[in-house]
PDB file of C-alpha atoms in Angstrom:
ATOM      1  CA  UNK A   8     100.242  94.335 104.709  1.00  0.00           C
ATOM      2  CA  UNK A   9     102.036  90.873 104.747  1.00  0.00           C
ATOM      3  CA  UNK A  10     105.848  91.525 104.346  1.00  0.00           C
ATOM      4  CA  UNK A  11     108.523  88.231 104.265  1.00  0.00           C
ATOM      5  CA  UNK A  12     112.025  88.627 105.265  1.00  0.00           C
ATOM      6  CA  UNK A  13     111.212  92.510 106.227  1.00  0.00           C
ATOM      7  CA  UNK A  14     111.452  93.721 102.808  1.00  0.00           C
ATOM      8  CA  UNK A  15     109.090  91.043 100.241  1.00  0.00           C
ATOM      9  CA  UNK A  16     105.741  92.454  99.739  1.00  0.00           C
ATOM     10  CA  UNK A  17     102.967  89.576  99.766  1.00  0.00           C
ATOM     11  CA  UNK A  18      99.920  90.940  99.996  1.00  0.00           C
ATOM     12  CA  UNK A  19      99.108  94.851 100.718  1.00  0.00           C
ATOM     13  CA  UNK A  20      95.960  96.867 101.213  1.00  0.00           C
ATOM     14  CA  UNK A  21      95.011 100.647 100.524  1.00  0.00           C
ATOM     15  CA  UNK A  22      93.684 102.589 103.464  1.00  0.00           C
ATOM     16  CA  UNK A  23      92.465 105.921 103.760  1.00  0.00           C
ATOM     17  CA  UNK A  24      93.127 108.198 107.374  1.00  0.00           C
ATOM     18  CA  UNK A  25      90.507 106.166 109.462  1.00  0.00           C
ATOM     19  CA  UNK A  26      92.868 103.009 108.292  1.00  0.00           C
ATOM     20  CA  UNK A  27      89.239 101.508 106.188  1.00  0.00           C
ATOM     21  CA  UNK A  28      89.943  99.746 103.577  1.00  0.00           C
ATOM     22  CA  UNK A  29      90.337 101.524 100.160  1.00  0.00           C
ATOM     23  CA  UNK A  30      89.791  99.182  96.736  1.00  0.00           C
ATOM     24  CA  UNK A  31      91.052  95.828  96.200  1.00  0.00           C
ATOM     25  CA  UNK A  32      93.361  92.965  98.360  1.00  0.00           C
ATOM     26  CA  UNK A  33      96.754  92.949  96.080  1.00  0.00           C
ATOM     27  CA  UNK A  34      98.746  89.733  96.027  1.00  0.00           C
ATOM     28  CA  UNK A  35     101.834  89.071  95.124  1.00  0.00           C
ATOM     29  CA  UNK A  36     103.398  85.212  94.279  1.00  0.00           C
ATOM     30  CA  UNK A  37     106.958  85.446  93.769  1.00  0.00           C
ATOM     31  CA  UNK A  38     108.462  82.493  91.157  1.00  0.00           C
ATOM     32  CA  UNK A  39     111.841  81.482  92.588  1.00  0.00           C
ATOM     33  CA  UNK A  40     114.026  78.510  91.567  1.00  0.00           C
ATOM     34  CA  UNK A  41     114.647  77.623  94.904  1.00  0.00           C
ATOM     35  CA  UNK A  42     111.326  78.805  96.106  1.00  0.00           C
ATOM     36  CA  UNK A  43     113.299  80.510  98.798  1.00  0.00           C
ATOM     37  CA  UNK A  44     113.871  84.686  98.991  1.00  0.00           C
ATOM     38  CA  UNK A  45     117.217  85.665 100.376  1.00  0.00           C
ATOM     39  CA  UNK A  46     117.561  87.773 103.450  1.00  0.00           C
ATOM     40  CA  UNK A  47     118.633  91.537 102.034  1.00  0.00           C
ATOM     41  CA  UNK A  48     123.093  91.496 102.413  1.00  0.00           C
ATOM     42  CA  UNK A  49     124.762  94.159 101.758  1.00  0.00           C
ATOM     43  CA  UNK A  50     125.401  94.584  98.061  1.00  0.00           C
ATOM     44  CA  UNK A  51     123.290  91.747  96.791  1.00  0.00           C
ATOM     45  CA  UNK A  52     120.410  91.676  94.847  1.00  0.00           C
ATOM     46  CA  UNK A  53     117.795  89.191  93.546  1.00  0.00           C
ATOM     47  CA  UNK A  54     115.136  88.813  90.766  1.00  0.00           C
ATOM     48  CA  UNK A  55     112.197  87.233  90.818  1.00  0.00           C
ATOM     49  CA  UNK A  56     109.297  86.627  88.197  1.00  0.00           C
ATOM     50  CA  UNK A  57     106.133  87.846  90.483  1.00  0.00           C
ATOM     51  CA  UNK A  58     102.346  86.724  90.059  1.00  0.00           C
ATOM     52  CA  UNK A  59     100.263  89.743  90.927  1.00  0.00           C
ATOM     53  CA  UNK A  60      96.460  89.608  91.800  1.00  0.00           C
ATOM     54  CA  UNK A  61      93.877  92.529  92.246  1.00  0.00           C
ATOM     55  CA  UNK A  62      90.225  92.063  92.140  1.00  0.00           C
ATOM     56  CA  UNK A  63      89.218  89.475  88.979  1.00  0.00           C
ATOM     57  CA  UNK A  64      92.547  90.591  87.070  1.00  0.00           C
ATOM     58  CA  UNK A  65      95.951  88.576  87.311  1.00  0.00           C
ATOM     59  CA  UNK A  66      99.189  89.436  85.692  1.00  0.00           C
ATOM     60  CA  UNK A  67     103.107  88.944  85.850  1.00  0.00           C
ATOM     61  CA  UNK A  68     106.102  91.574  86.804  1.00  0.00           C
ATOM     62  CA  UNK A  69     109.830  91.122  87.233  1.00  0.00           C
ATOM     63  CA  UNK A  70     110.480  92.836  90.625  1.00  0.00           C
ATOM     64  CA  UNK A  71     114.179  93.637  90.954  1.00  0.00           C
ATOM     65  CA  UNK A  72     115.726  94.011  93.861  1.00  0.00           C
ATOM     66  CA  UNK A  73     119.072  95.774  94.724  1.00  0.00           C
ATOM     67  CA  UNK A  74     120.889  95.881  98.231  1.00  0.00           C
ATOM     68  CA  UNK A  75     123.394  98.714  98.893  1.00  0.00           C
ATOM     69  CA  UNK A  76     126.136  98.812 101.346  1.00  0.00           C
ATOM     70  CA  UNK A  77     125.191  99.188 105.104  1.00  0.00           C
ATOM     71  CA  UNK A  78     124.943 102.140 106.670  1.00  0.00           C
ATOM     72  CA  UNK A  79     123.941 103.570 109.997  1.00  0.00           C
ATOM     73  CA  UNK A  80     120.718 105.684 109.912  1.00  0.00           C
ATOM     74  CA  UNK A  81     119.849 107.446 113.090  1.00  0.00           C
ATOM     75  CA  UNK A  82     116.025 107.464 113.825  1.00  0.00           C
ATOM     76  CA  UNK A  83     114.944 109.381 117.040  1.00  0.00           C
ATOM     77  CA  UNK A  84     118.017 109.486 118.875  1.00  0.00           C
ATOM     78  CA  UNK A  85     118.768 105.898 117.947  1.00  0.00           C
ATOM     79  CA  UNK A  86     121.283 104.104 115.616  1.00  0.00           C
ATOM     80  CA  UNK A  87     120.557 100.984 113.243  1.00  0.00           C
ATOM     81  CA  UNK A  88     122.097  99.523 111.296  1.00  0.00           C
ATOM     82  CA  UNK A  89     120.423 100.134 107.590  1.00  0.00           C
ATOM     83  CA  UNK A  90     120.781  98.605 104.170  1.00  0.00           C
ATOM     84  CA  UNK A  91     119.377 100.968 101.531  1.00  0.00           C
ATOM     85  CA  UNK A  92     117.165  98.618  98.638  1.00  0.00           C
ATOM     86  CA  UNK A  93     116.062  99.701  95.588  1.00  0.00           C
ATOM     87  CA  UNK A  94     113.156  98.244  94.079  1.00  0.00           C
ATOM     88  CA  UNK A  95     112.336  98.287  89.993  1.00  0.00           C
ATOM     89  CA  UNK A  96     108.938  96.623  88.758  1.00  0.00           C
ATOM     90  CA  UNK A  97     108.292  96.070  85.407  1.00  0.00           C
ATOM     91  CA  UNK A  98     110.864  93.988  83.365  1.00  0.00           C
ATOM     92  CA  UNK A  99     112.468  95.841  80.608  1.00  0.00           C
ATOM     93  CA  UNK A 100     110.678  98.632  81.168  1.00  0.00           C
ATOM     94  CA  UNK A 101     110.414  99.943  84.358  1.00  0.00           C
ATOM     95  CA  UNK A 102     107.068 100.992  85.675  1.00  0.00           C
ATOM     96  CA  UNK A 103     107.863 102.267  88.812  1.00  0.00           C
ATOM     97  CA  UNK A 104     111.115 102.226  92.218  1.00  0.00           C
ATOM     98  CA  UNK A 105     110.975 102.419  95.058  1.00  0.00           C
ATOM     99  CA  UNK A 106     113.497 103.166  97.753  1.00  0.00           C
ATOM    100  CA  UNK A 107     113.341 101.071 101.387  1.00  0.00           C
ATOM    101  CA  UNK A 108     115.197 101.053 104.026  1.00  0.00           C
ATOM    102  CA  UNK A 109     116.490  97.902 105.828  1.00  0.00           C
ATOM    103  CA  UNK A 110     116.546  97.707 109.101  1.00  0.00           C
ATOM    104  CA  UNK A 111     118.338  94.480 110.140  1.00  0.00           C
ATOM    105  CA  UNK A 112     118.463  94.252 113.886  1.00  0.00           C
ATOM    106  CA  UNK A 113     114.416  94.822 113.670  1.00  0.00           C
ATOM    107  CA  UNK A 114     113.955  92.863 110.697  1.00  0.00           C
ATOM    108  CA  UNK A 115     111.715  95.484 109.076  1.00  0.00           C
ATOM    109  CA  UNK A 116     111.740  97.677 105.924  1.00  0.00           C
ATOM    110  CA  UNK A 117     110.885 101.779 105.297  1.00  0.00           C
ATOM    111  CA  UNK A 118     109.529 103.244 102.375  1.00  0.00           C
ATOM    112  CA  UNK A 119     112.548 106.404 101.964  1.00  0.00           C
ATOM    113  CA  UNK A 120     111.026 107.410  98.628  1.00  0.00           C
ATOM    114  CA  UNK A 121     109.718 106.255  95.272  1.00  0.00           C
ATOM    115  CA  UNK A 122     109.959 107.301  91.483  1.00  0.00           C
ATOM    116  CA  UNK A 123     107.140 107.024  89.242  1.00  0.00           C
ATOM    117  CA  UNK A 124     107.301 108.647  85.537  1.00  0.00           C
ATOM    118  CA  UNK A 125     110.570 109.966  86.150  1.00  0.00           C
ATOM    119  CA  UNK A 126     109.131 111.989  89.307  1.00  0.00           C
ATOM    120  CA  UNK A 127     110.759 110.911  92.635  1.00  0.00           C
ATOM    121  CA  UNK A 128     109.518 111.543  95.778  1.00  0.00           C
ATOM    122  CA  UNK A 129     111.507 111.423  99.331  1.00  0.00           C
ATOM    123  CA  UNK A 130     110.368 110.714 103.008  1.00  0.00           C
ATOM    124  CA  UNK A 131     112.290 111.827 106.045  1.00  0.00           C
ATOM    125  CA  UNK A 132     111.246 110.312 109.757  1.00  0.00           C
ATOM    126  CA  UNK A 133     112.003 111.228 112.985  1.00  0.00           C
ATOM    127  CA  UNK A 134     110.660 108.546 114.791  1.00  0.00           C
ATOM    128  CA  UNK A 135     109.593 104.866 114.477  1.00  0.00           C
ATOM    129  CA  UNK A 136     107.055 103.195 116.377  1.00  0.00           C
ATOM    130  CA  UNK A 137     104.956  99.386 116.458  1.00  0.00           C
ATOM    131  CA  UNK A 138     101.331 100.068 114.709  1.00  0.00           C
ATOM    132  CA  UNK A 139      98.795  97.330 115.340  1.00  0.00           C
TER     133      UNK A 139
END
């Protein structure tokens, strides 16, 4: 997976418990004026027309992206600071959110949950760690 700024997806990759690949590369080209993508702040948000590719097909989403007010989430014993993001794909009608986690002092996002057809699902962790 090839994340910018901590929380932009740009290219991700299914893989099943033995960490082999499953299916196809996804790709993601965000279209920005600026051609820039903020760093997450607290109660921001940004927009962005997104090119996605899978296999031999190619389309376009609107990925939305909203910042919430920082928090501190305890992980293991250990504060961070945290900005909760919410994620909507799909324009004017909304495929699918998800919820991430912001973790600004290690530059790195969490999945905390997504919703897809109504349906929302929640992760709890009690621990982080590096996986190479």
């Amino acid at each position: 997976m090839d994340i910018a700024k901590g929380v932009y997806i740009m290219e991700q990759q299914d893989l099943d418990s033995d960490h082999n690949p499953i299916g196809d590369m996804v790709h993601y080209t965000f279209e920005t004026e600026s051609g820039v993508l903020p760093v997450p702040e607290p109660g921001g948000g940004f927009s962005a027309k997104v090119v996605v590719i899978r296999g031999g097909e190619q389309w376009t989403e609107t990925h939305d992206y909203r910042f919430g007010q920082e928090a501190i989430n305890t992980i293991g014993g250990c504060d961070y600071r945290m900005i909760p993001v919410e994620v909507r794909y799909g324009g004017d009608i909304v495929s699918s959110v998800d919820y991430l986690r912001y973790l600004p002092e290690l530059g790195i996002t969490y999945i905390a949950g997504f919703e897809n057809d109504g349906e929302r699902t929640d992760y709890y962790y009690s621990s982080i760690e590096v996986v190479q």
